[in-house]
Amino acid sequence: MKDNYRWLTPVYELLSSLVFGQTLKQSKTCYLSNIRNKHLLIIGGGTGSDYQSVQRDMKGDFVEVSVSMLRKAEKNLESSELNFHLGEIPLGKTYDLILLPFVLDTLIDEELEELLMKIRAVSKQGALIYLSDFFPQKNRRNKLLQSLMIRFFRAFTKHPRKDLPDYKEFLEKAGFRLLKEKTWSEDWVRAQLWQKA
């Protein structure tokens, strides 16, 4: 599996903080206050640095498609009880909480639909999906920045997606219902909790 993030991994967190400050970290962690007794699945967790403050309460599986990101996550979350996997969701396990931090916006519709059906299959009844991501914008400045970001990631990490998906449509189709959300940057960045219906 080719690592399209290899060159980006060393500077990823710096770039993120320069552009967004603490906003992305806040969106990834605002619903993690009560995870101690939950079996987690984290998909696309990057370097894992945003979860360092709660890592001692984390147990389950961490899945990442980038070898370089995964290696960094193993170091950053070495005090957790997470198992680290390259590429695929492990078979034969079920989860209470699935974290999707800024990963769905990288997938084309068919891949997104397939991933959500896999997630549904490994979710316990009543399980939660914690989605944090960028949402379509009306604000002109954010819309321009969003377009530049999509082009950047398409060019340098080979993301195939050219726009942002309609998360609500895909999640509802997969059998999840929205419980609550928090927003930042004029609703551009959102954190949402969805539950398996």
JSON list of N, CA and C in Angstrom, two decimals, residues 114-156:
[
{"chain": "A", "resi": 114, "resn": "GLU", "atom": "N", "xyz": [-19.62, 2.24, 1.25]},
{"chain": "A", "resi": 114, "resn": "GLU", "atom": "CA", "xyz": [-19.08, 0.93, 1.62]},
{"chain": "A", "resi": 114, "resn": "GLU", "atom": "C", "xyz": [-18.50, 0.96, 3.03]},
{"chain": "A", "resi": 115, "resn": "LEU", "atom": "N", "xyz": [-17.77, 2.02, 3.37]},
{"chain": "A", "resi": 115, "resn": "LEU", "atom": "CA", "xyz": [-17.19, 2.14, 4.71]},
{"chain": "A", "resi": 115, "resn": "LEU", "atom": "C", "xyz": [-18.28, 2.19, 5.78]},
{"chain": "A", "resi": 116, "resn": "LEU", "atom": "N", "xyz": [-19.32, 2.97, 5.54]},
{"chain": "A", "resi": 116, "resn": "LEU", "atom": "CA", "xyz": [-20.38, 3.09, 6.54]},
{"chain": "A", "resi": 116, "resn": "LEU", "atom": "C", "xyz": [-21.13, 1.77, 6.74]},
{"chain": "A", "resi": 117, "resn": "MET", "atom": "N", "xyz": [-21.26, 0.98, 5.70]},
{"chain": "A", "resi": 117, "resn": "MET", "atom": "CA", "xyz": [-21.89, -0.33, 5.86]},
{"chain": "A", "resi": 117, "resn": "MET", "atom": "C", "xyz": [-20.99, -1.28, 6.66]},
{"chain": "A", "resi": 118, "resn": "LYS", "atom": "N", "xyz": [-19.68, -1.18, 6.45]},
{"chain": "A", "resi": 118, "resn": "LYS", "atom": "CA", "xyz": [-18.75, -1.97, 7.27]},
{"chain": "A", "resi": 118, "resn": "LYS", "atom": "C", "xyz": [-18.83, -1.54, 8.73]},
{"chain": "A", "resi": 119, "resn": "ILE", "atom": "N", "xyz": [-18.91, -0.23, 8.94]},
{"chain": "A", "resi": 119, "resn": "ILE", "atom": "CA", "xyz": [-19.01, 0.30, 10.30]},
{"chain": "A", "resi": 119, "resn": "ILE", "atom": "C", "xyz": [-20.29, -0.18, 10.97]},
{"chain": "A", "resi": 120, "resn": "ARG", "atom": "N", "xyz": [-21.38, -0.15, 10.23]},
{"chain": "A", "resi": 120, "resn": "ARG", "atom": "CA", "xyz": [-22.65, -0.63, 10.79]},
{"chain": "A", "resi": 120, "resn": "ARG", "atom": "C", "xyz": [-22.53, -2.09, 11.21]},
{"chain": "A", "resi": 121, "resn": "ALA", "atom": "N", "xyz": [-21.84, -2.88, 10.40]},
{"chain": "A", "resi": 121, "resn": "ALA", "atom": "CA", "xyz": [-21.70, -4.31, 10.68]},
{"chain": "A", "resi": 121, "resn": "ALA", "atom": "C", "xyz": [-20.90, -4.58, 11.96]},
{"chain": "A", "resi": 122, "resn": "VAL", "atom": "N", "xyz": [-19.97, -3.70, 12.31]},
{"chain": "A", "resi": 122, "resn": "VAL", "atom": "CA", "xyz": [-19.14, -3.91, 13.51]},
{"chain": "A", "resi": 122, "resn": "VAL", "atom": "C", "xyz": [-19.61, -3.07, 14.69]},
{"chain": "A", "resi": 123, "resn": "SER", "atom": "N", "xyz": [-20.73, -2.38, 14.54]},
{"chain": "A", "resi": 123, "resn": "SER", "atom": "CA", "xyz": [-21.26, -1.53, 15.61]},
{"chain": "A", "resi": 123, "resn": "SER", "atom": "C", "xyz": [-22.25, -2.31, 16.47]},
{"chain": "A", "resi": 124, "resn": "LYS", "atom": "N", "xyz": [-22.10, -2.20, 17.77]},
{"chain": "A", "resi": 124, "resn": "LYS", "atom": "CA", "xyz": [-23.09, -2.78, 18.68]},
{"chain": "A", "resi": 124, "resn": "LYS", "atom": "C", "xyz": [-24.40, -2.01, 18.55]},
{"chain": "A", "resi": 125, "resn": "GLN", "atom": "N", "xyz": [-25.49, -2.62, 18.97]},
{"chain": "A", "resi": 125, "resn": "GLN", "atom": "CA", "xyz": [-26.77, -1.91, 18.95]},
{"chain": "A", "resi": 125, "resn": "GLN", "atom": "C", "xyz": [-26.67, -0.69, 19.85]},
{"chain": "A", "resi": 126, "resn": "GLY", "atom": "N", "xyz": [-27.07, 0.46, 19.35]},
{"chain": "A", "resi": 126, "resn": "GLY", "atom": "CA", "xyz": [-26.97, 1.70, 20.12]},
{"chain": "A", "resi": 126, "resn": "GLY", "atom": "C", "xyz": [-25.60, 2.35, 20.07]},
{"chain": "A", "resi": 127, "resn": "ALA", "atom": "N", "xyz": [-24.68, 1.78, 19.29]},
{"chain": "A", "resi": 127, "resn": "ALA", "atom": "CA", "xyz": [-23.33, 2.34, 19.19]},
{"chain": "A", "resi": 127, "resn": "ALA", "atom": "C", "xyz": [-23.37, 3.75, 18.61]},
{"chain": "A", "resi": 128, "resn": "LEU", "atom": "N", "xyz": [-22.35, 4.52, 18.95]},
{"chain": "A", "resi": 128, "resn": "LEU", "atom": "CA", "xyz": [-22.25, 5.91, 18.49]},
{"chain": "A", "resi": 128, "resn": "LEU", "atom": "C", "xyz": [-21.16, 6.07, 17.44]},
{"chain": "A", "resi": 129, "resn": "ILE", "atom": "N", "xyz": [-21.44, 6.94, 16.48]},
{"chain": "A", "resi": 129, "resn": "ILE", "atom": "CA", "xyz": [-20.42, 7.39, 15.54]},
{"chain": "A", "resi": 129, "resn": "ILE", "atom": "C", "xyz": [-20.12, 8.84, 15.89]},
{"chain": "A", "resi": 130, "resn": "TYR", "atom": "N", "xyz": [-18.84, 9.12, 16.06]},
{"chain": "A", "resi": 130, "resn": "TYR", "atom": "CA", "xyz": [-18.39, 10.47, 16.36]},
{"chain": "A", "resi": 130, "resn": "TYR", "atom": "C", "xyz": [-17.70, 10.99, 15.10]},
{"chain": "A", "resi": 131, "resn": "LEU", "atom": "N", "xyz": [-18.43, 11.84, 14.37]},
{"chain": "A", "resi": 131, "resn": "LEU", "atom": "CA", "xyz": [-17.93, 12.42, 13.12]},
{"chain": "A", "resi": 131, "resn": "LEU", "atom": "C", "xyz": [-17.41, 13.83, 13.39]},
{"chain": "A", "resi": 132, "resn": "SER", "atom": "N", "xyz": [-16.19, 14.10, 12.96]},
{"chain": "A", "resi": 132, "resn": "SER", "atom": "CA", "xyz": [-15.69, 15.48, 12.93]},
{"chain": "A", "resi": 132, "resn": "SER", "atom": "C", "xyz": [-15.16, 15.72, 11.53]},
{"chain": "A", "resi": 133, "resn": "ASP", "atom": "N", "xyz": [-15.60, 16.83, 10.92]},
{"chain": "A", "resi": 133, "resn": "ASP", "atom": "CA", "xyz": [-15.23, 17.07, 9.53]},
{"chain": "A", "resi": 133, "resn": "ASP", "atom": "C", "xyz": [-15.58, 18.49, 9.09]},
{"chain": "A", "resi": 134, "resn": "PHE", "atom": "N", "xyz": [-15.17, 18.78, 7.85]},
{"chain": "A", "resi": 134, "resn": "PHE", "atom": "CA", "xyz": [-15.55, 20.03, 7.20]},
{"chain": "A", "resi": 134, "resn": "PHE", "atom": "C", "xyz": [-16.90, 19.84, 6.53]},
{"chain": "A", "resi": 135, "resn": "PHE", "atom": "N", "xyz": [-17.72, 20.90, 6.56]},
{"chain": "A", "resi": 135, "resn": "PHE", "atom": "CA", "xyz": [-19.03, 20.85, 5.94]},
{"chain": "A", "resi": 135, "resn": "PHE", "atom": "C", "xyz": [-19.13, 21.93, 4.86]},
{"chain": "A", "resi": 136, "resn": "PRO", "atom": "N", "xyz": [-19.96, 21.74, 3.83]},
{"chain": "A", "resi": 136, "resn": "PRO", "atom": "CA", "xyz": [-20.08, 22.73, 2.75]},
{"chain": "A", "resi": 136, "resn": "PRO", "atom": "C", "xyz": [-20.34, 24.14, 3.28]},
{"chain": "A", "resi": 137, "resn": "GLN", "atom": "N", "xyz": [-19.74, 25.10, 2.60]},
{"chain": "A", "resi": 137, "resn": "GLN", "atom": "CA", "xyz": [-19.73, 26.48, 3.06]},
{"chain": "A", "resi": 137, "resn": "GLN", "atom": "C", "xyz": [-20.48, 27.45, 2.17]},
{"chain": "A", "resi": 138, "resn": "LYS", "atom": "N", "xyz": [-21.06, 28.48, 2.81]},
{"chain": "A", "resi": 138, "resn": "LYS", "atom": "CA", "xyz": [-21.63, 29.61, 2.09]},
{"chain": "A", "resi": 138, "resn": "LYS", "atom": "C", "xyz": [-20.74, 30.83, 2.26]},
{"chain": "A", "resi": 139, "resn": "ASN", "atom": "N", "xyz": [-20.04, 30.88, 3.39]},
{"chain": "A", "resi": 139, "resn": "ASN", "atom": "CA", "xyz": [-19.11, 31.98, 3.64]},
{"chain": "A", "resi": 139, "resn": "ASN", "atom": "C", "xyz": [-18.04, 32.00, 2.54]},
{"chain": "A", "resi": 140, "resn": "ARG", "atom": "N", "xyz": [-17.89, 33.14, 1.89]},
{"chain": "A", "resi": 140, "resn": "ARG", "atom": "CA", "xyz": [-17.01, 33.24, 0.72]},
{"chain": "A", "resi": 140, "resn": "ARG", "atom": "C", "xyz": [-15.55, 32.92, 1.05]},
{"chain": "A", "resi": 141, "resn": "ARG", "atom": "N", "xyz": [-15.05, 33.44, 2.18]},
{"chain": "A", "resi": 141, "resn": "ARG", "atom": "CA", "xyz": [-13.66, 33.19, 2.56]},
{"chain": "A", "resi": 141, "resn": "ARG", "atom": "C", "xyz": [-13.42, 31.70, 2.82]},
{"chain": "A", "resi": 142, "resn": "ASN", "atom": "N", "xyz": [-14.30, 31.10, 3.62]},
{"chain": "A", "resi": 142, "resn": "ASN", "atom": "CA", "xyz": [-14.16, 29.68, 3.93]},
{"chain": "A", "resi": 142, "resn": "ASN", "atom": "C", "xyz": [-14.34, 28.80, 2.70]},
{"chain": "A", "resi": 143, "resn": "LYS", "atom": "N", "xyz": [-15.23, 29.23, 1.82]},
{"chain": "A", "resi": 143, "resn": "LYS", "atom": "CA", "xyz": [-15.46, 28.48, 0.58]},
{"chain": "A", "resi": 143, "resn": "LYS", "atom": "C", "xyz": [-14.20, 28.47, -0.28]},
{"chain": "A", "resi": 144, "resn": "LEU", "atom": "N", "xyz": [-13.52, 29.60, -0.35]},
{"chain": "A", "resi": 144, "resn": "LEU", "atom": "CA", "xyz": [-12.27, 29.69, -1.12]},
{"chain": "A", "resi": 144, "resn": "LEU", "atom": "C", "xyz": [-11.19, 28.82, -0.48]},
{"chain": "A", "resi": 145, "resn": "LEU", "atom": "N", "xyz": [-11.05, 28.93, 0.84]},
{"chain": "A", "resi": 145, "resn": "LEU", "atom": "CA", "xyz": [-10.06, 28.13, 1.56]},
{"chain": "A", "resi": 145, "resn": "LEU", "atom": "C", "xyz": [-10.34, 26.64, 1.41]},
{"chain": "A", "resi": 146, "resn": "GLN", "atom": "N", "xyz": [-11.61, 26.29, 1.48]},
{"chain": "A", "resi": 146, "resn": "GLN", "atom": "CA", "xyz": [-12.02, 24.90, 1.31]},
{"chain": "A", "resi": 146, "resn": "GLN", "atom": "C", "xyz": [-11.63, 24.38, -0.08]},
{"chain": "A", "resi": 147, "resn": "SER", "atom": "N", "xyz": [-11.87, 25.17, -1.11]},
{"chain": "A", "resi": 147, "resn": "SER", "atom": "CA", "xyz": [-11.51, 24.79, -2.47]},
{"chain": "A", "resi": 147, "resn": "SER", "atom": "C", "xyz": [-10.01, 24.60, -2.61]},
{"chain": "A", "resi": 148, "resn": "LEU", "atom": "N", "xyz": [-9.23, 25.48, -2.00]},
{"chain": "A", "resi": 148, "resn": "LEU", "atom": "CA", "xyz": [-7.76, 25.37, -2.04]},
{"chain": "A", "resi": 148, "resn": "LEU", "atom": "C", "xyz": [-7.29, 24.11, -1.31]},
{"chain": "A", "resi": 149, "resn": "MET", "atom": "N", "xyz": [-7.92, 23.82, -0.17]},
{"chain": "A", "resi": 149, "resn": "MET", "atom": "CA", "xyz": [-7.54, 22.63, 0.60]},
{"chain": "A", "resi": 149, "resn": "MET", "atom": "C", "xyz": [-7.82, 21.36, -0.19]},
{"chain": "A", "resi": 150, "resn": "ILE", "atom": "N", "xyz": [-8.97, 21.29, -0.82]},
{"chain": "A", "resi": 150, "resn": "ILE", "atom": "CA", "xyz": [-9.33, 20.11, -1.60]},
{"chain": "A", "resi": 150, "resn": "ILE", "atom": "C", "xyz": [-8.32, 19.92, -2.73]},
{"chain": "A", "resi": 151, "resn": "ARG", "atom": "N", "xyz": [-7.97, 21.01, -3.40]},
{"chain": "A", "resi": 151, "resn": "ARG", "atom": "CA", "xyz": [-6.98, 20.92, -4.49]},
{"chain": "A", "resi": 151, "resn": "ARG", "atom": "C", "xyz": [-5.62, 20.49, -3.97]},
{"chain": "A", "resi": 152, "resn": "PHE", "atom": "N", "xyz": [-5.23, 21.02, -2.81]},
{"chain": "A", "resi": 152, "resn": "PHE", "atom": "CA", "xyz": [-3.95, 20.67, -2.20]},
{"chain": "A", "resi": 152, "resn": "PHE", "atom": "C", "xyz": [-3.89, 19.17, -1.92]},
{"chain": "A", "resi": 153, "resn": "PHE", "atom": "N", "xyz": [-4.91, 18.65, -1.25]},
{"chain": "A", "resi": 153, "resn": "PHE", "atom": "CA", "xyz": [-4.91, 17.23, -0.90]},
{"chain": "A", "resi": 153, "resn": "PHE", "atom": "C", "xyz": [-5.06, 16.33, -2.12]},
{"chain": "A", "resi": 154, "resn": "ARG", "atom": "N", "xyz": [-5.80, 16.79, -3.12]},
{"chain": "A", "resi": 154, "resn": "ARG", "atom": "CA", "xyz": [-5.88, 16.00, -4.36]},
{"chain": "A", "resi": 154, "resn": "ARG", "atom": "C", "xyz": [-4.52, 15.91, -5.03]},
{"chain": "A", "resi": 155, "resn": "ALA", "atom": "N", "xyz": [-3.78, 17.02, -5.00]},
{"chain": "A", "resi": 155, "resn": "ALA", "atom": "CA", "xyz": [-2.47, 17.05, -5.67]},
{"chain": "A", "resi": 155, "resn": "ALA", "atom": "C", "xyz": [-1.41, 16.28, -4.89]},
{"chain": "A", "resi": 156, "resn": "PHE", "atom": "N", "xyz": [-1.40, 16.42, -3.56]},
{"chain": "A", "resi": 156, "resn": "PHE", "atom": "CA", "xyz": [-0.27, 15.89, -2.79]},
{"chain": "A", "resi": 156, "resn": "PHE", "atom": "C", "xyz": [-0.54, 14.57, -2.08]}
]
